[in-house]
Short mmCIF file of C-alpha atoms and ligand atoms in Angstrom, two decimals:
data_model
loop_
_atom_site.label_atom_id
_atom_site.label_comp_id
_atom_site.label_asym_id
_atom_site.label_seq_id
_atom_site.Cartn_x
_atom_site.Cartn_y
_atom_site.Cartn_z
CA MET A 1 48.90 75.07 -10.58
CA LEU A 2 49.62 76.70 -7.24
CA SER A 3 48.62 74.72 -4.23
CA ASN A 4 45.93 76.05 -1.87
CA TRP A 5 48.21 76.51 1.08
CA TYR A 6 50.62 78.54 -1.06
CA ILE A 7 47.83 80.89 -2.20
CA GLU A 8 46.70 81.26 1.41
CA LEU A 9 50.28 81.98 2.43
CA GLN A 10 50.43 84.70 -0.22
CA ARG A 11 47.19 86.21 1.09
CA VAL A 12 48.52 86.27 4.65
CA THR A 13 51.82 87.75 3.50
CA LEU A 14 50.02 90.44 1.48
CA LEU A 15 47.76 91.23 4.45
CA ALA A 16 50.81 91.46 6.74
CA LEU A 17 52.62 93.75 4.29
CA ALA A 18 49.57 95.94 3.70
CA SER A 19 48.79 96.32 7.40
CA THR A 20 52.47 97.02 8.17
CA PHE A 21 52.47 99.64 5.41
CA ILE A 22 49.29 101.32 6.68
CA GLY A 23 50.74 101.23 10.21
CA TYR A 24 53.94 102.71 8.84
CA LEU A 25 51.94 105.61 7.25
CA PHE A 26 50.55 106.35 10.71
CA GLY A 27 53.95 105.88 12.34
CA PHE A 28 53.15 102.46 13.94
CA PRO A 29 54.32 99.69 11.56
CA VAL A 30 54.49 96.95 14.25
CA ALA A 31 51.04 97.81 15.59
CA GLY A 32 49.77 97.75 11.98
CA LEU A 33 51.30 94.26 11.49
CA LEU A 34 49.81 93.02 14.78
CA PHE A 35 46.44 94.45 13.87
CA GLY A 36 46.55 92.73 10.44
CA LEU A 37 47.55 89.34 11.86
CA THR A 38 45.01 89.52 14.71
CA SER A 39 42.28 90.34 12.18
CA TYR A 40 43.33 87.26 10.17
CA ILE A 41 43.22 85.02 13.25
CA ILE A 42 39.77 86.38 14.23
CA TRP A 43 38.53 85.82 10.66
CA THR A 44 39.90 82.25 10.71
CA ILE A 45 38.22 81.50 14.04
CA ARG A 46 34.99 82.93 12.63
CA GLN A 47 35.22 80.58 9.60
CA MET A 48 35.84 77.60 11.88
CA SER A 49 32.83 78.46 14.01
CA ARG A 50 30.64 78.86 10.87
CA LEU A 51 31.81 75.48 9.65
CA GLU A 52 31.18 73.91 13.04
CA SER A 53 27.65 75.34 13.31
CA TRP A 54 26.88 74.30 9.71
CA LEU A 55 28.04 70.74 10.40
CA GLN A 56 26.06 70.74 13.64
CA HIS A 57 22.79 71.74 12.02
CA GLN A 58 23.24 69.56 8.93
CA GLU A 59 21.34 72.04 6.76
CA LEU A 60 23.04 71.25 3.52
CA ASP A 61 21.59 74.14 1.54
CA LYS A 62 22.69 76.79 4.06
CA LEU A 63 26.33 76.35 3.16
CA PRO A 64 28.32 79.36 4.46
CA LEU A 65 30.14 81.26 1.71
CA SER A 66 33.78 81.96 2.18
CA GLU A 67 36.98 82.97 0.49
CA GLY A 68 40.22 81.17 -0.34
CA LEU A 69 41.20 78.00 1.45
CA TRP A 70 38.11 78.12 3.68
CA GLY A 71 35.82 78.52 0.70
CA LYS A 72 37.36 75.48 -0.92
CA LEU A 73 37.12 73.54 2.33
CA PHE A 74 33.41 74.40 2.63
CA ASP A 75 32.87 73.42 -0.99
CA SER A 76 34.54 70.04 -0.74
CA ILE A 77 32.78 69.18 2.54
CA TYR A 78 29.51 70.24 0.88
CA ARG A 79 30.15 67.95 -2.11
CA GLN A 80 31.13 65.01 0.11
CA GLU A 81 28.10 65.51 2.30
CA LYS A 82 25.85 65.66 -0.77
CA ALA A 83 27.33 62.40 -2.16
CA HIS A 84 26.98 60.79 1.27
CA GLN A 85 23.33 61.80 1.54
CA ALA A 86 22.61 60.48 -1.97
CA ALA A 87 24.26 57.12 -1.09
CA LYS A 88 22.29 57.01 2.17
CA LYS A 89 19.07 57.67 0.30
CA ARG A 90 19.87 54.91 -2.20
CA LEU A 91 20.63 52.45 0.60
CA GLN A 92 17.49 53.43 2.48
CA THR A 93 15.46 52.84 -0.68
CA ILE A 94 17.02 49.36 -1.03
CA ILE A 95 16.36 48.56 2.64
CA ASP A 96 12.78 49.83 2.32
CA ARG A 97 12.22 47.65 -0.73
CA ILE A 98 13.70 44.58 0.99
CA GLN A 99 11.53 45.22 4.04
CA GLN A 100 8.47 45.77 1.86
CA SER A 101 9.07 42.54 -0.07
CA THR A 102 9.81 40.47 3.06
CA SER A 103 6.75 41.99 4.72
CA ALA A 104 4.69 40.78 1.80
CA LEU A 105 6.11 37.24 2.10
CA GLN A 106 3.78 34.54 3.31
CA ASP A 107 6.61 32.96 5.28
CA GLY A 108 7.58 34.45 8.60
CA VAL A 109 11.02 36.12 8.54
CA ILE A 110 12.73 37.04 11.80
CA MET A 111 16.10 38.69 12.39
CA VAL A 112 17.71 37.85 15.69
CA GLU A 113 20.73 39.56 17.32
CA SER A 114 23.78 37.54 18.35
CA ASP A 115 22.43 37.29 21.93
CA GLY A 116 19.12 35.83 20.69
CA THR A 117 17.01 38.98 21.09
CA LEU A 118 14.53 39.96 18.39
CA GLU A 119 15.67 42.69 16.03
CA TRP A 120 13.03 42.67 13.27
CA TRP A 121 10.24 40.47 11.92
CA ASN A 122 7.77 40.70 9.06
CA ARG A 123 3.98 40.85 9.20
CA SER A 124 3.46 37.11 8.55
CA THR A 125 5.40 36.32 11.73
CA GLU A 126 2.64 38.02 13.72
CA ALA A 127 0.04 35.68 12.25
CA LEU A 128 2.17 32.52 12.36
CA LEU A 129 3.94 32.91 15.70
CA GLY A 130 1.92 35.61 17.46
CA PHE A 131 4.72 38.21 17.71
CA ARG A 132 3.39 41.67 18.62
CA THR A 133 4.83 44.73 16.91
CA PRO A 134 6.54 46.66 18.44
CA VAL A 135 5.96 45.34 22.00
CA ASP A 136 8.02 42.17 21.55
CA GLY A 137 11.07 43.94 20.07
CA GLY A 138 14.19 43.21 22.13
CA GLN A 139 12.69 40.10 23.76
CA HIS A 140 14.65 36.85 23.66
CA ILE A 141 13.21 34.60 20.94
CA THR A 142 12.91 31.64 23.31
CA ASN A 143 10.58 33.74 25.52
CA LEU A 144 8.13 33.80 22.63
CA ILE A 145 8.73 30.33 21.13
CA ARG A 146 9.03 28.19 24.24
CA ASP A 147 8.76 24.75 22.59
CA PRO A 148 11.69 22.75 24.14
CA ASP A 149 12.55 21.29 20.71
CA PHE A 150 12.88 24.80 19.28
CA VAL A 151 14.91 26.04 22.26
CA GLU A 152 17.37 23.15 21.84
CA TYR A 153 17.47 23.58 18.07
CA PHE A 154 18.05 27.34 18.34
CA GLU A 155 20.74 27.11 21.01
CA TYR A 156 22.71 24.05 19.93
CA GLY A 157 21.11 22.83 16.73
CA ASP A 158 22.49 21.63 13.49
CA TYR A 159 20.90 24.19 11.18
CA THR A 160 21.44 22.07 8.05
CA THR A 161 18.07 20.41 8.60
CA PRO A 162 14.88 22.36 9.37
CA LEU A 163 12.79 21.81 12.48
CA THR A 164 9.06 21.14 12.43
CA LEU A 165 6.95 22.43 15.31
CA ASN A 166 3.41 23.52 16.10
CA SER A 167 2.67 27.23 16.17
CA PRO A 168 2.70 28.57 19.77
CA ILE A 169 -0.62 30.34 19.10
CA ASN A 170 -2.36 27.56 17.18
CA GLN A 171 -1.47 23.91 17.80
CA GLY A 172 -3.20 22.96 14.55
CA VAL A 173 -0.65 24.86 12.45
CA ALA A 174 2.58 23.01 11.60
CA LEU A 175 5.59 25.22 10.97
CA GLU A 176 8.91 24.40 9.36
CA MET A 177 11.60 26.53 10.97
CA THR A 178 14.99 27.19 9.40
CA VAL A 179 17.84 29.17 10.92
CA THR A 180 20.55 30.81 8.82
CA PRO A 181 23.48 32.47 10.62
CA PHE A 182 24.70 35.70 9.00
CA GLY A 183 26.78 38.82 9.68
CA ASN A 184 28.16 39.12 13.17
CA ASP A 185 26.74 35.98 14.75
CA GLU A 186 23.22 37.17 13.96
CA ARG A 187 20.56 34.72 12.77
CA LEU A 188 17.80 34.86 10.20
CA ILE A 189 14.87 32.59 11.01
CA THR A 190 12.15 31.64 8.58
CA ALA A 191 8.86 30.01 9.56
CA ARG A 192 6.86 28.27 6.81
CA ASP A 193 3.33 27.00 7.23
CA ILE A 194 3.47 23.32 6.21
CA THR A 195 0.11 22.28 7.67
CA HIS A 196 -1.11 21.43 4.19
CA ILE A 197 1.96 19.28 3.36
CA GLU A 198 1.75 17.54 6.75
CA HIS A 199 -1.90 16.85 6.10
CA LEU A 200 -1.12 15.30 2.70
CA GLU A 201 1.68 13.26 4.24
CA ARG A 202 -0.68 11.98 6.94
CA MET A 203 -3.25 11.12 4.28
CA ARG A 204 -0.60 9.20 2.35
CA LYS A 205 0.44 7.25 5.44
CA ASP A 206 -3.18 6.56 6.38
CA PHE A 207 -3.93 5.44 2.84
CA VAL A 208 -0.98 3.02 2.75
CA ALA A 209 -1.88 1.73 6.22
CA ASN A 210 -5.55 1.25 5.33
CA VAL A 211 -4.86 -0.47 2.02
CA SER A 212 -2.27 -2.74 3.62
CA HIS A 213 -4.65 -3.56 6.43
CA GLU A 214 -7.54 -4.27 4.06
CA LEU A 215 -5.33 -6.55 1.93
CA LYS A 216 -4.26 -8.71 4.86
CA THR A 217 -7.40 -10.84 5.14
CA PRO A 218 -8.03 -11.44 1.39
CA LEU A 219 -4.40 -12.48 0.99
CA THR A 220 -4.56 -14.90 3.91
CA VAL A 221 -7.71 -16.45 2.41
CA LEU A 222 -6.12 -16.64 -1.05
CA ILE A 223 -2.95 -18.28 0.26
CA GLY A 224 -5.02 -20.73 2.32
CA TYR A 225 -7.13 -21.81 -0.65
CA LEU A 226 -4.08 -22.06 -2.90
CA GLU A 227 -2.49 -24.39 -0.39
CA THR A 228 -5.64 -26.53 -0.37
CA LEU A 229 -5.70 -26.50 -4.17
CA ILE A 230 -2.06 -27.63 -4.31
CA ASP A 231 -2.79 -30.39 -1.79
CA TYR A 232 -5.79 -31.67 -3.77
CA THR A 233 -4.21 -31.46 -7.22
CA ASP A 234 -2.94 -34.69 -8.62
CA GLU A 235 0.88 -34.78 -8.66
CA SER A 236 0.83 -35.86 -12.28
CA ASP A 237 -1.02 -32.68 -13.26
CA THR A 238 2.25 -30.69 -13.44
CA ARG A 239 0.84 -27.89 -15.63
CA TRP A 240 -1.76 -26.82 -13.02
CA LEU A 241 0.63 -27.48 -10.15
CA ARG A 242 3.18 -25.07 -11.71
CA ILE A 243 0.48 -22.42 -12.08
CA TYR A 244 -0.70 -22.86 -8.47
CA HIS A 245 2.85 -22.69 -7.17
CA GLN A 246 3.51 -19.46 -9.06
CA MET A 247 0.27 -17.99 -7.78
CA GLN A 248 1.22 -19.05 -4.28
CA SER A 249 4.70 -17.53 -4.40
CA GLN A 250 3.36 -14.21 -5.79
CA ALA A 251 0.61 -14.14 -3.15
CA ILE A 252 3.21 -14.76 -0.43
CA ARG A 253 5.33 -11.94 -1.88
CA MET A 254 2.33 -9.63 -1.64
CA GLN A 255 1.72 -10.77 1.90
CA ASP A 256 5.35 -9.97 2.78
CA LEU A 257 4.97 -6.53 1.19
CA VAL A 258 1.81 -5.82 3.15
CA HIS A 259 3.52 -7.05 6.31
CA ASP A 260 6.55 -4.78 5.76
CA LEU A 261 4.38 -1.79 4.85
CA LEU A 262 2.39 -2.22 8.04
CA ILE A 263 5.62 -2.39 10.06
CA LEU A 264 6.85 0.83 8.42
CA THR A 265 3.55 2.57 9.09
CA ARG A 266 3.64 1.52 12.72
CA LEU A 267 7.22 2.76 13.04
CA GLU A 268 6.27 6.09 11.47
CA THR A 269 3.17 6.68 13.51
CA THR A 270 4.07 5.50 17.00
CA GLU A 271 6.50 6.77 19.57
CA ILE A 272 9.08 4.26 20.77
CA ASN A 273 8.64 2.90 24.23
CA THR A 274 12.10 2.04 25.47
CA GLN A 275 11.31 2.50 29.13
CA GLU A 276 12.93 -0.14 31.30
CA GLN A 277 13.56 -2.58 28.46
CA PRO A 278 17.12 -3.86 28.67
CA VAL A 279 18.26 -5.62 25.49
CA ASN A 280 21.22 -7.94 25.78
CA ILE A 281 23.24 -7.48 22.59
CA LYS A 282 25.04 -10.83 22.88
CA GLN A 283 21.78 -12.77 23.24
CA LEU A 284 20.13 -10.79 20.46
CA LEU A 285 22.97 -11.52 18.03
CA GLU A 286 23.03 -15.21 18.97
CA HIS A 287 19.27 -15.58 18.36
CA VAL A 288 19.38 -13.78 15.03
CA THR A 289 22.44 -15.71 13.84
CA ALA A 290 20.85 -19.04 14.82
CA GLU A 291 17.81 -18.17 12.66
CA ALA A 292 20.03 -17.05 9.80
CA ARG A 293 22.02 -20.32 10.04
CA SER A 294 18.91 -22.37 9.50
CA TYR A 295 17.92 -20.04 6.60
CA SER A 296 21.37 -20.45 5.05
CA ASN A 297 21.09 -24.23 5.39
CA GLY A 298 24.78 -24.69 5.96
CA GLU A 299 25.72 -22.87 2.76
CA HIS A 300 27.54 -20.04 4.56
CA GLU A 301 30.09 -19.78 7.30
CA LEU A 302 28.27 -17.63 9.89
CA ARG A 303 30.26 -16.41 12.88
CA VAL A 304 29.08 -14.35 15.81
CA SER A 305 31.04 -12.64 18.56
CA SER A 306 29.81 -10.08 21.01
CA VAL A 307 30.56 -8.42 24.32
CA ASP A 308 27.99 -9.07 27.00
CA ILE A 309 26.39 -5.63 27.18
CA GLU A 310 22.85 -4.40 27.58
CA ILE A 311 21.30 -1.38 25.97
CA THR A 312 17.95 0.24 26.62
CA GLY A 313 15.70 -0.35 23.67
CA ASN A 314 12.88 -2.33 22.14
CA TYR A 315 13.94 -5.97 21.79
CA ASP A 316 11.49 -6.91 19.01
CA GLU A 317 12.37 -3.89 16.92
CA LEU A 318 16.12 -4.36 17.33
CA ARG A 319 15.83 -8.04 16.53
CA SER A 320 13.93 -7.19 13.36
CA ALA A 321 16.50 -4.52 12.36
CA VAL A 322 19.57 -6.71 12.94
CA GLY A 323 17.69 -9.71 11.50
CA ASN A 324 17.11 -7.83 8.22
CA LEU A 325 20.82 -7.11 7.91
CA VAL A 326 21.97 -10.66 8.73
CA PHE A 327 19.33 -12.23 6.44
CA ASN A 328 20.33 -9.83 3.64
CA ALA A 329 23.95 -10.91 4.07
CA VAL A 330 22.87 -14.54 3.72
CA LYS A 331 20.52 -13.75 0.79
CA TYR A 332 23.03 -11.80 -1.26
CA THR A 333 26.22 -13.73 -0.45
CA PRO A 334 26.70 -16.76 -2.71
CA SER A 335 27.05 -20.14 -1.01
CA GLY A 336 30.44 -20.78 0.51
CA GLY A 337 30.63 -17.13 1.59
CA ARG A 338 31.47 -15.88 5.05
CA ILE A 339 29.43 -13.65 7.32
CA ASP A 340 30.73 -12.11 10.57
CA VAL A 341 28.33 -10.63 13.10
CA THR A 342 30.07 -8.63 15.83
CA GLY A 343 28.78 -6.63 18.78
CA TYR A 344 31.17 -4.31 20.60
CA ARG A 345 31.57 -1.04 22.35
CA ASP A 346 34.18 1.59 21.51
CA LYS A 347 34.95 4.93 23.14
CA THR A 348 32.06 6.75 21.51
CA SER A 349 29.40 4.21 20.63
CA ILE A 350 27.93 0.72 20.79
CA ARG A 351 28.16 -1.01 17.43
CA ILE A 352 26.87 -4.09 15.70
CA ASP A 353 28.71 -4.93 12.48
CA ILE A 354 27.49 -7.40 9.87
CA ILE A 355 30.27 -8.10 7.40
CA ASP A 356 29.98 -10.40 4.39
CA ASN A 357 32.31 -11.29 1.55
CA GLY A 358 29.50 -11.29 -1.00
CA PRO A 359 29.26 -9.42 -4.31
CA GLY A 360 29.41 -5.92 -2.73
CA ILE A 361 27.40 -2.88 -3.80
CA ASP A 362 28.44 -0.12 -6.20
CA GLN A 363 29.03 3.24 -4.42
CA LYS A 364 26.35 4.97 -6.50
CA HIS A 365 23.64 2.80 -4.92
CA ILE A 366 24.70 3.18 -1.30
CA PRO A 367 22.95 6.53 -0.53
CA HIS A 368 19.68 5.09 -1.94
CA LEU A 369 19.68 1.66 -0.29
CA THR A 370 17.48 2.75 2.61
CA GLU A 371 14.85 4.30 0.32
CA ARG A 372 11.60 2.36 0.10
CA PHE A 373 11.49 -0.23 -2.68
CA TYR A 374 15.03 0.59 -3.79
CA ARG A 375 16.79 -2.43 -5.21
CA VAL A 376 20.27 -2.55 -6.66
CA ASP A 377 19.22 -4.98 -9.33
CA ALA A 378 15.52 -5.38 -9.95
CA SER A 379 16.09 -8.62 -11.83
CA ARG A 380 17.27 -10.25 -8.62
CA LYS A 381 13.81 -9.75 -7.25
CA SER A 382 12.60 -13.20 -8.08
CA ASP A 383 15.82 -14.79 -6.75
CA THR A 384 15.67 -13.28 -3.30
CA GLY A 385 11.97 -12.69 -2.84
CA GLY A 386 12.75 -9.43 -1.00
CA THR A 387 10.35 -6.51 -0.74
CA GLY A 388 12.85 -3.66 -1.04
CA LEU A 389 11.59 -2.36 2.32
CA GLY A 390 13.99 -4.21 4.64
CA LEU A 391 16.68 -1.55 4.89
CA ALA A 392 14.09 1.25 5.16
CA ILE A 393 12.64 -0.56 8.20
CA THR A 394 16.09 -1.20 9.66
CA LYS A 395 17.13 2.45 9.32
CA HIS A 396 13.88 3.62 10.90
CA ILE A 397 14.31 1.33 13.89
CA ILE A 398 17.92 2.36 14.44
CA MET A 399 16.98 6.03 14.23
CA ARG A 400 14.22 5.46 16.78
CA HIS A 401 17.02 4.29 19.08
CA ASN A 402 18.96 7.52 18.37
CA GLY A 403 21.48 5.56 16.34
CA GLN A 404 22.51 5.45 12.72
CA LEU A 405 22.95 2.84 10.00
CA LEU A 406 26.35 2.98 8.28
CA ILE A 407 26.99 1.13 5.02
CA GLU A 408 30.36 0.45 3.43
CA SER A 409 30.87 -1.78 0.43
CA ARG A 410 33.24 -2.63 -2.40
CA VAL A 411 32.16 -4.46 -5.48
CA GLY A 412 33.84 -7.88 -5.58
CA TYR A 413 34.91 -7.75 -1.92
CA GLY A 414 31.78 -7.60 0.21
CA SER A 415 29.71 -5.30 2.38
CA LYS A 416 29.67 -4.01 5.92
CA PHE A 417 26.44 -2.82 7.54
CA SER A 418 26.90 -1.21 10.97
CA CYS A 419 24.31 -0.22 13.52
CA GLU A 420 25.78 2.53 15.69
CA PHE A 421 24.07 3.48 18.95
CA PRO A 422 24.99 6.27 21.38
CA LEU A 423 26.59 5.31 24.70
CA SER A 424 23.64 6.92 26.46
CA LEU A 425 21.66 3.72 25.66
CA LEU A 426 24.13 1.61 27.61
CA ASN A 427 22.48 -0.14 30.52
CA SER A 428 24.70 0.09 33.58
CA SER A 429 23.50 -3.13 35.25
CA LEU A 430 26.16 -5.21 33.46
CA PRO A 431 29.89 -4.51 33.94
CA ASP A 432 31.15 -2.12 31.30
CA PRO A 433 33.74 -3.91 29.09
CA LEU A 434 35.76 -0.72 28.59
CA ASN A 435 35.98 0.24 32.24
P1 ADP B 501 15.32 -6.48 -0.25
O1 ADP B 501 14.00 -6.84 0.25
O2 ADP B 501 15.40 -6.35 -1.73
O3 ADP B 501 16.41 -7.29 0.35
P2 ADP B 501 16.46 -4.35 1.29
O4 ADP B 501 15.93 -2.97 1.59
O5 ADP B 501 16.71 -5.23 2.44
O6 ADP B 501 15.48 -4.98 0.24
O7 ADP B 501 17.81 -4.17 0.48
C1 ADP B 501 17.87 -3.27 -0.61
C2 ADP B 501 18.89 -3.72 -1.61
O8 ADP B 501 20.19 -3.62 -1.05
C3 ADP B 501 18.73 -5.14 -2.01
O9 ADP B 501 17.85 -5.28 -3.06
C4 ADP B 501 20.13 -5.54 -2.40
O10 ADP B 501 20.36 -5.25 -3.76
C5 ADP B 501 21.03 -4.64 -1.59
N1 ADP B 501 21.68 -5.33 -0.46
C6 ADP B 501 21.26 -5.35 0.82
N2 ADP B 501 22.11 -6.05 1.60
C7 ADP B 501 23.09 -6.49 0.78
C8 ADP B 501 24.29 -7.27 1.00
N3 ADP B 501 24.62 -7.74 2.21
N4 ADP B 501 25.07 -7.51 -0.08
C9 ADP B 501 24.74 -7.03 -1.30
N5 ADP B 501 23.64 -6.30 -1.56
C10 ADP B 501 22.82 -6.02 -0.54
#
């Protein structure tokens, strides 16, 4: 098949020959040739201008008709333009459907540009966060959600965990905000109304707190009377004595549970007050270890070493957190075992390590140890008399001090529980051991 340019070349050559011939008939062959070629150039310019004005006006159906190479050019541009418009229509339909479905969502969905300005939001966002369409378009999101927690979360946050905040237009509405980065540094924010879930959670906490509180007095009375019964029972009556002792130990277990549940509830429902409360780590560790020594009754080798530093925190809470860890080490390490309690500061944190050479804990249990009532081996329950709440309390207290509880363990070798606190808690009144 002959190529287009070759056909066009033939047409130009034929035109040149014909016009030269006609010119020749009139005695002016060169003028005839010039006339022919000029006509061709004018025709070509005319085609270009038709194409340009067609492309300008984008009226697809008014495609100019033409001959030869130009005709083919018009045709192929027409086909491309038609395919392009069909693809555009398809995409627009998809976008419309996505917008329709996100508009119908109950959750608020917001698209934010890389600089934090609002690009698009659905209808629910107006009800949940008070955004006004279209007035607020182009505003920075932190101008509309001014909650300092949200501002910090949005600017520097770790988006792997959602943020809970109250709606800026209704303090009674709790919202769970998630941010998902996409595209070119843009962000997709979702806002979910979790007022109902929060309400249920509060009811659960209140219920546990109320039940625990109500059980306190009956248990105290029960334990008191059991003690009296044991005192007044004849020592030779071993059958009844055994029964009373069992009742007493179970009642004490329940009392411990109630006690721990009330501590957890208090930790969950109150804000920490760490204002102006310096806690000397060395003294804290010495107190706790002294108590643990008397609990161990000389069965373990308990060693303590600590730098003399102070952190800002709540002494009673920290003592309870570290106490749980040291008492656990004593409880779960067989007699003759060794327990090292160390307080130190490194370049990035203040740490308290409790290391034992007890039985160790299988890796599969470690992520669950701080869950309420989680026990590695339920059958040990009666041996240790624990409640399964100790580590949950410890973790809560450490988190209230902006720290974290780290657990490492190897079965057959022992365990290491570390409380890690940020250096910002360091109290500057004592000389810094690293400086
Ligand atoms: P408990 O009241 O049962 O001690 P905790 O929350 O304090 O509850 O501990 C949870 C579980 O973690 C315990 O039941 C025990 O199996 C395990 N555990 C805790 N500390 C140690 C340790 N030092 N060595 C071995 N196991 C431990």
